[in-house]
mmCIF file of C-alpha atoms in Angstrom:
data_model
loop_
_atom_site.group_PDB
_atom_site.id
_atom_site.type_symbol
_atom_site.label_atom_id
_atom_site.label_comp_id
_atom_site.label_asym_id
_atom_site.label_seq_id
_atom_site.Cartn_x
_atom_site.Cartn_y
_atom_site.Cartn_z
ATOM 1 C CA MET A 178 97.896 119.094 111.514
ATOM 2 C CA SER A 179 98.253 115.395 110.997
ATOM 3 C CA MET A 180 100.545 112.466 111.683
ATOM 4 C CA PRO A 181 103.165 113.663 109.140
ATOM 5 C CA ASP A 182 103.264 116.999 110.990
ATOM 6 C CA LEU A 183 103.781 115.201 114.306
ATOM 7 C CA ILE A 184 106.524 113.037 112.805
ATOM 8 C CA LYS A 185 108.273 116.120 111.405
ATOM 9 C CA ILE A 186 108.165 117.991 114.725
ATOM 10 C CA VAL A 187 109.273 115.006 116.816
ATOM 11 C CA SER A 188 112.022 114.148 114.302
ATOM 12 C CA GLY A 189 113.387 117.675 114.640
ATOM 13 C CA PHE A 190 114.078 117.091 118.338
ATOM 14 C CA ALA A 191 114.445 113.302 118.526
ATOM 15 C CA PRO A 192 115.226 111.691 115.143
ATOM 16 C CA VAL A 193 115.014 108.062 116.301
ATOM 17 C CA LEU A 194 111.605 108.630 117.926
ATOM 18 C CA GLY A 195 110.371 110.412 114.814
ATOM 19 C CA SER A 196 111.493 107.655 112.475
ATOM 20 C CA LEU A 197 109.746 105.004 114.550
ATOM 21 C CA LEU A 198 106.590 107.079 114.996
ATOM 22 C CA GLY A 199 105.605 106.454 111.377
ATOM 23 C CA GLY A 200 106.346 102.723 111.477
ATOM 24 C CA PRO A 201 104.749 99.569 112.810
ATOM 25 C CA ILE A 202 105.483 100.449 116.446
ATOM 26 C CA GLY A 203 104.291 104.015 115.979
ATOM 27 C CA GLY A 204 101.349 103.441 118.299
ATOM 28 C CA GLY A 205 103.651 102.563 121.185
ATOM 29 C CA VAL A 206 105.976 105.477 120.475
ATOM 30 C CA GLY A 207 102.947 107.746 120.114
ATOM 31 C CA ALA A 208 101.654 106.582 123.494
ATOM 32 C CA LEU A 209 105.016 107.419 125.100
ATOM 33 C CA ILE A 210 104.965 110.889 123.566
ATOM 34 C CA ALA A 211 101.298 111.409 124.479
ATOM 35 C CA SER A 212 101.943 110.462 128.101
ATOM 36 C CA LEU A 213 104.817 112.945 128.174
ATOM 37 C CA PHE A 214 102.653 115.853 127.003
ATOM 38 C CA GLY A 215 99.288 114.774 128.437
ATOM 39 C CA GLY A 216 97.584 114.138 125.112
ATOM 40 C CA SER A 217 96.211 111.175 123.219
ATOM 41 C CA LYS A 218 98.177 109.117 120.698
ATOM 42 C CA ASP A 219 95.007 109.006 118.589
ATOM 43 C CA ASP A 220 94.933 112.788 118.135
ATOM 44 C CA PRO A 221 98.147 113.870 116.379
ATOM 45 C CA ALA A 222 96.877 117.435 115.865
ATOM 46 C CA ASP A 223 96.406 117.859 119.619
ATOM 47 C CA LEU A 224 99.865 116.407 120.277
ATOM 48 C CA VAL A 225 101.413 118.823 117.779
ATOM 49 C CA ARG A 226 99.718 121.752 119.552
ATOM 50 C CA ARG A 227 100.855 120.511 122.959
ATOM 51 C CA ILE A 228 104.450 120.056 121.797
ATOM 52 C CA GLN A 229 104.511 123.479 120.150
ATOM 53 C CA ALA A 230 103.054 125.110 123.282
ATOM 54 C CA ASP A 231 105.538 123.449 125.652
ATOM 55 C CA PRO A 232 108.766 125.458 126.015
ATOM 56 C CA ASP A 233 110.524 122.333 127.340
ATOM 57 C CA ALA A 234 109.390 120.113 124.455
ATOM 58 C CA ALA A 235 112.879 119.716 123.011
ATOM 59 C CA VAL A 236 114.339 118.668 126.362
ATOM 60 C CA LYS A 237 111.456 116.285 127.096
ATOM 61 C CA LEU A 238 111.663 114.576 123.698
ATOM 62 C CA LYS A 239 115.470 114.318 123.822
ATOM 63 C CA LYS A 240 115.269 112.808 127.318
ATOM 64 C CA LEU A 241 112.595 110.344 126.229
ATOM 65 C CA GLU A 242 114.723 109.312 123.280
ATOM 66 C CA TYR A 243 117.866 109.079 125.398
ATOM 67 C CA ASP A 244 116.128 107.030 128.122
ATOM 68 C CA HIS A 245 114.886 104.527 125.529
ATOM 69 C CA LEU A 246 117.649 104.948 122.922
ATOM 70 C CA GLU A 247 119.110 101.447 123.104
ATOM 71 C CA GLU A 248 115.684 99.822 122.929
ATOM 72 C CA LEU A 249 114.578 102.111 120.084
ATOM 73 C CA LYS A 250 117.748 101.480 118.095
ATOM 74 C CA ASN A 251 117.289 97.713 118.500
ATOM 75 C CA ILE A 252 113.707 97.990 117.257
ATOM 76 C CA GLN A 253 114.821 100.112 114.309
ATOM 77 C CA ALA A 254 117.645 97.686 113.456
ATOM 78 C CA ASP A 255 115.261 94.705 113.643
ATOM 79 C CA ARG A 256 112.830 96.491 111.341
ATOM 80 C CA GLU A 257 115.532 97.240 108.769
ATOM 81 C CA LYS A 258 116.869 93.669 108.989
ATOM 82 C CA THR A 259 113.376 92.265 108.435
ATOM 83 C CA GLN A 260 112.910 94.458 105.364
ATOM 84 C CA ALA A 261 116.319 93.476 103.974
ATOM 85 C CA ASP A 262 115.616 89.773 104.604
ATOM 86 C CA ASP A 263 112.271 90.103 102.838
ATOM 87 C CA ARG A 264 113.928 91.576 99.737
ATOM 88 C CA LYS A 265 116.665 88.958 99.873
ATOM 89 C CA ASP A 266 114.126 86.116 100.142
ATOM 90 C CA ALA A 267 112.156 87.412 97.162
ATOM 91 C CA ARG A 268 115.275 87.562 95.014
ATOM 92 C CA ALA A 269 116.517 84.165 96.249
ATOM 93 C CA ARG A 270 113.167 82.659 95.264
ATOM 94 C CA GLU A 271 113.509 84.038 91.737
ATOM 95 C CA LEU A 272 117.088 82.718 91.476
ATOM 96 C CA GLU A 273 116.071 79.272 92.730
ATOM 97 C CA LEU A 274 113.301 79.049 90.146
ATOM 98 C CA ALA A 275 115.716 80.171 87.420
ATOM 99 C CA LYS A 276 118.201 77.451 88.425
ATOM 100 C CA MET A 277 115.456 74.877 87.961
ATOM 101 C CA GLY A 278 114.620 76.315 84.542
ATOM 102 C CA MET A 279 111.263 77.617 85.761
ATOM 103 C CA GLN A 280 109.805 81.058 85.965
ATOM 104 C CA ASP A 281 106.938 82.284 88.086
ATOM 105 C CA LYS A 282 104.843 84.550 85.889
ATOM 106 C CA MET A 283 102.652 85.819 88.740
ATOM 107 C CA PRO A 284 104.933 88.742 89.784
ATOM 108 C CA HIS A 285 104.950 89.892 86.141
ATOM 109 C CA ILE A 286 101.178 89.568 85.875
ATOM 110 C CA ILE A 287 100.614 91.503 89.101
ATOM 111 C CA ALA A 288 103.078 94.203 88.005
ATOM 112 C CA PHE A 289 101.345 94.671 84.649
ATOM 113 C CA MET A 290 97.905 94.697 86.312
ATOM 114 C CA ILE A 291 98.954 97.457 88.714
ATOM 115 C CA ILE A 292 100.570 99.498 85.944
ATOM 116 C CA GLY A 293 97.414 99.030 83.849
ATOM 117 C CA ALA A 294 95.284 100.137 86.794
ATOM 118 C CA VAL A 295 97.377 103.297 87.193
ATOM 119 C CA ILE A 296 96.992 104.079 83.504
ATOM 120 C CA GLY A 297 93.233 103.476 83.800
ATOM 121 C CA VAL A 298 92.876 105.757 86.829
ATOM 122 C CA VAL A 299 94.927 108.511 85.183
ATOM 123 C CA MET A 300 92.863 108.224 82.005
ATOM 124 C CA ALA A 301 89.647 108.374 84.055
ATOM 125 C CA GLN A 302 90.852 111.622 85.626
ATOM 126 C CA LEU A 303 91.632 113.126 82.233
ATOM 127 C CA ILE A 304 88.337 112.280 80.521
ATOM 128 C CA PRO A 305 86.193 115.392 80.181
ATOM 129 C CA GLY A 306 82.873 115.183 81.936
ATOM 130 C CA VAL A 307 83.959 112.732 84.626
ATOM 131 C CA ASN A 308 82.004 113.324 87.804
ATOM 132 C CA THR A 309 84.290 115.634 89.837
ATOM 133 C CA SER A 310 82.881 114.367 93.128
ATOM 134 C CA ASN A 311 84.869 111.190 92.465
ATOM 135 C CA SER A 312 88.136 113.009 91.770
ATOM 136 C CA ALA A 313 89.281 112.812 95.403
ATOM 137 C CA LEU A 314 88.692 109.068 95.411
ATOM 138 C CA LEU A 315 90.494 108.687 92.083
ATOM 139 C CA GLY A 316 93.383 110.737 93.455
ATOM 140 C CA GLN A 317 93.613 108.516 96.529
ATOM 141 C CA ILE A 318 93.517 105.349 94.420
ATOM 142 C CA SER A 319 96.139 106.844 92.126
ATOM 143 C CA GLY A 320 98.394 107.537 95.122
ATOM 144 C CA MET A 321 98.027 103.999 96.442
ATOM 145 C CA LEU A 322 98.740 102.495 93.048
ATOM 146 C CA THR A 323 101.764 104.746 92.604
ATOM 147 C CA ARG A 324 103.151 103.398 95.892
ATOM 148 C CA GLU A 325 102.678 99.898 94.527
ATOM 149 C CA ILE A 326 104.634 100.819 91.395
ATOM 150 C CA ILE A 327 107.479 101.918 93.678
ATOM 151 C CA GLN A 328 107.323 98.486 95.324
ATOM 152 C CA ILE A 329 107.366 96.782 91.926
ATOM 153 C CA CYS A 330 110.471 98.747 90.943
ATOM 154 C CA ALA A 331 112.112 97.889 94.275
ATOM 155 C CA TYR A 332 111.370 94.195 93.660
ATOM 156 C CA TYR A 333 112.750 94.098 90.134
ATOM 157 C CA PHE A 334 115.555 96.649 90.361
ATOM 158 C CA GLY A 335 116.467 96.573 94.047
ATOM 159 C CA GLY A 336 115.560 98.963 96.762
ATOM 160 C CA ASP A 337 116.560 100.110 100.200
ATOM 161 C CA SER A 338 114.998 101.528 103.342
ATOM 162 C CA GLN A 339 115.626 105.074 102.080
ATOM 163 C CA GLY A 340 112.549 104.710 99.862
ATOM 164 C CA ASP A 341 110.392 104.387 102.978
ATOM 165 C CA LYS A 342 111.428 107.754 104.357
#
């Protein structure tokens, strides 16, 4: 049981709470949930067990969400607006440079470096005789780099908050 399990369980009863639990204010939301069930926000496995063991969990989580719904929706809306503004600013910067007849090559360089790193990590995993004790580390690095490729695609081809879910 981990944080994704906690998010899934909470989202089943209180979707707004669940969506915020995995975000930047997740610690605060986790503390609210932990205080409700007598656990610790730093131990998601314990919280999952406590929620599953509590027959009134659904009612408690719904009430918590309802009591804080307006505040939670404002936080969620601010988060989505910030993300949209960030994407808009990045694209506006590119357009402004293009109007001046300039082009910043750094985003292209970074994109190619990350793609090259992914190819390198994948190749390292496929080479026979690679020390298997490093395979977990290579897998983790591969996952992080793959997330960066998603960000690169979102930058160049557009993206929305659905990719974060």
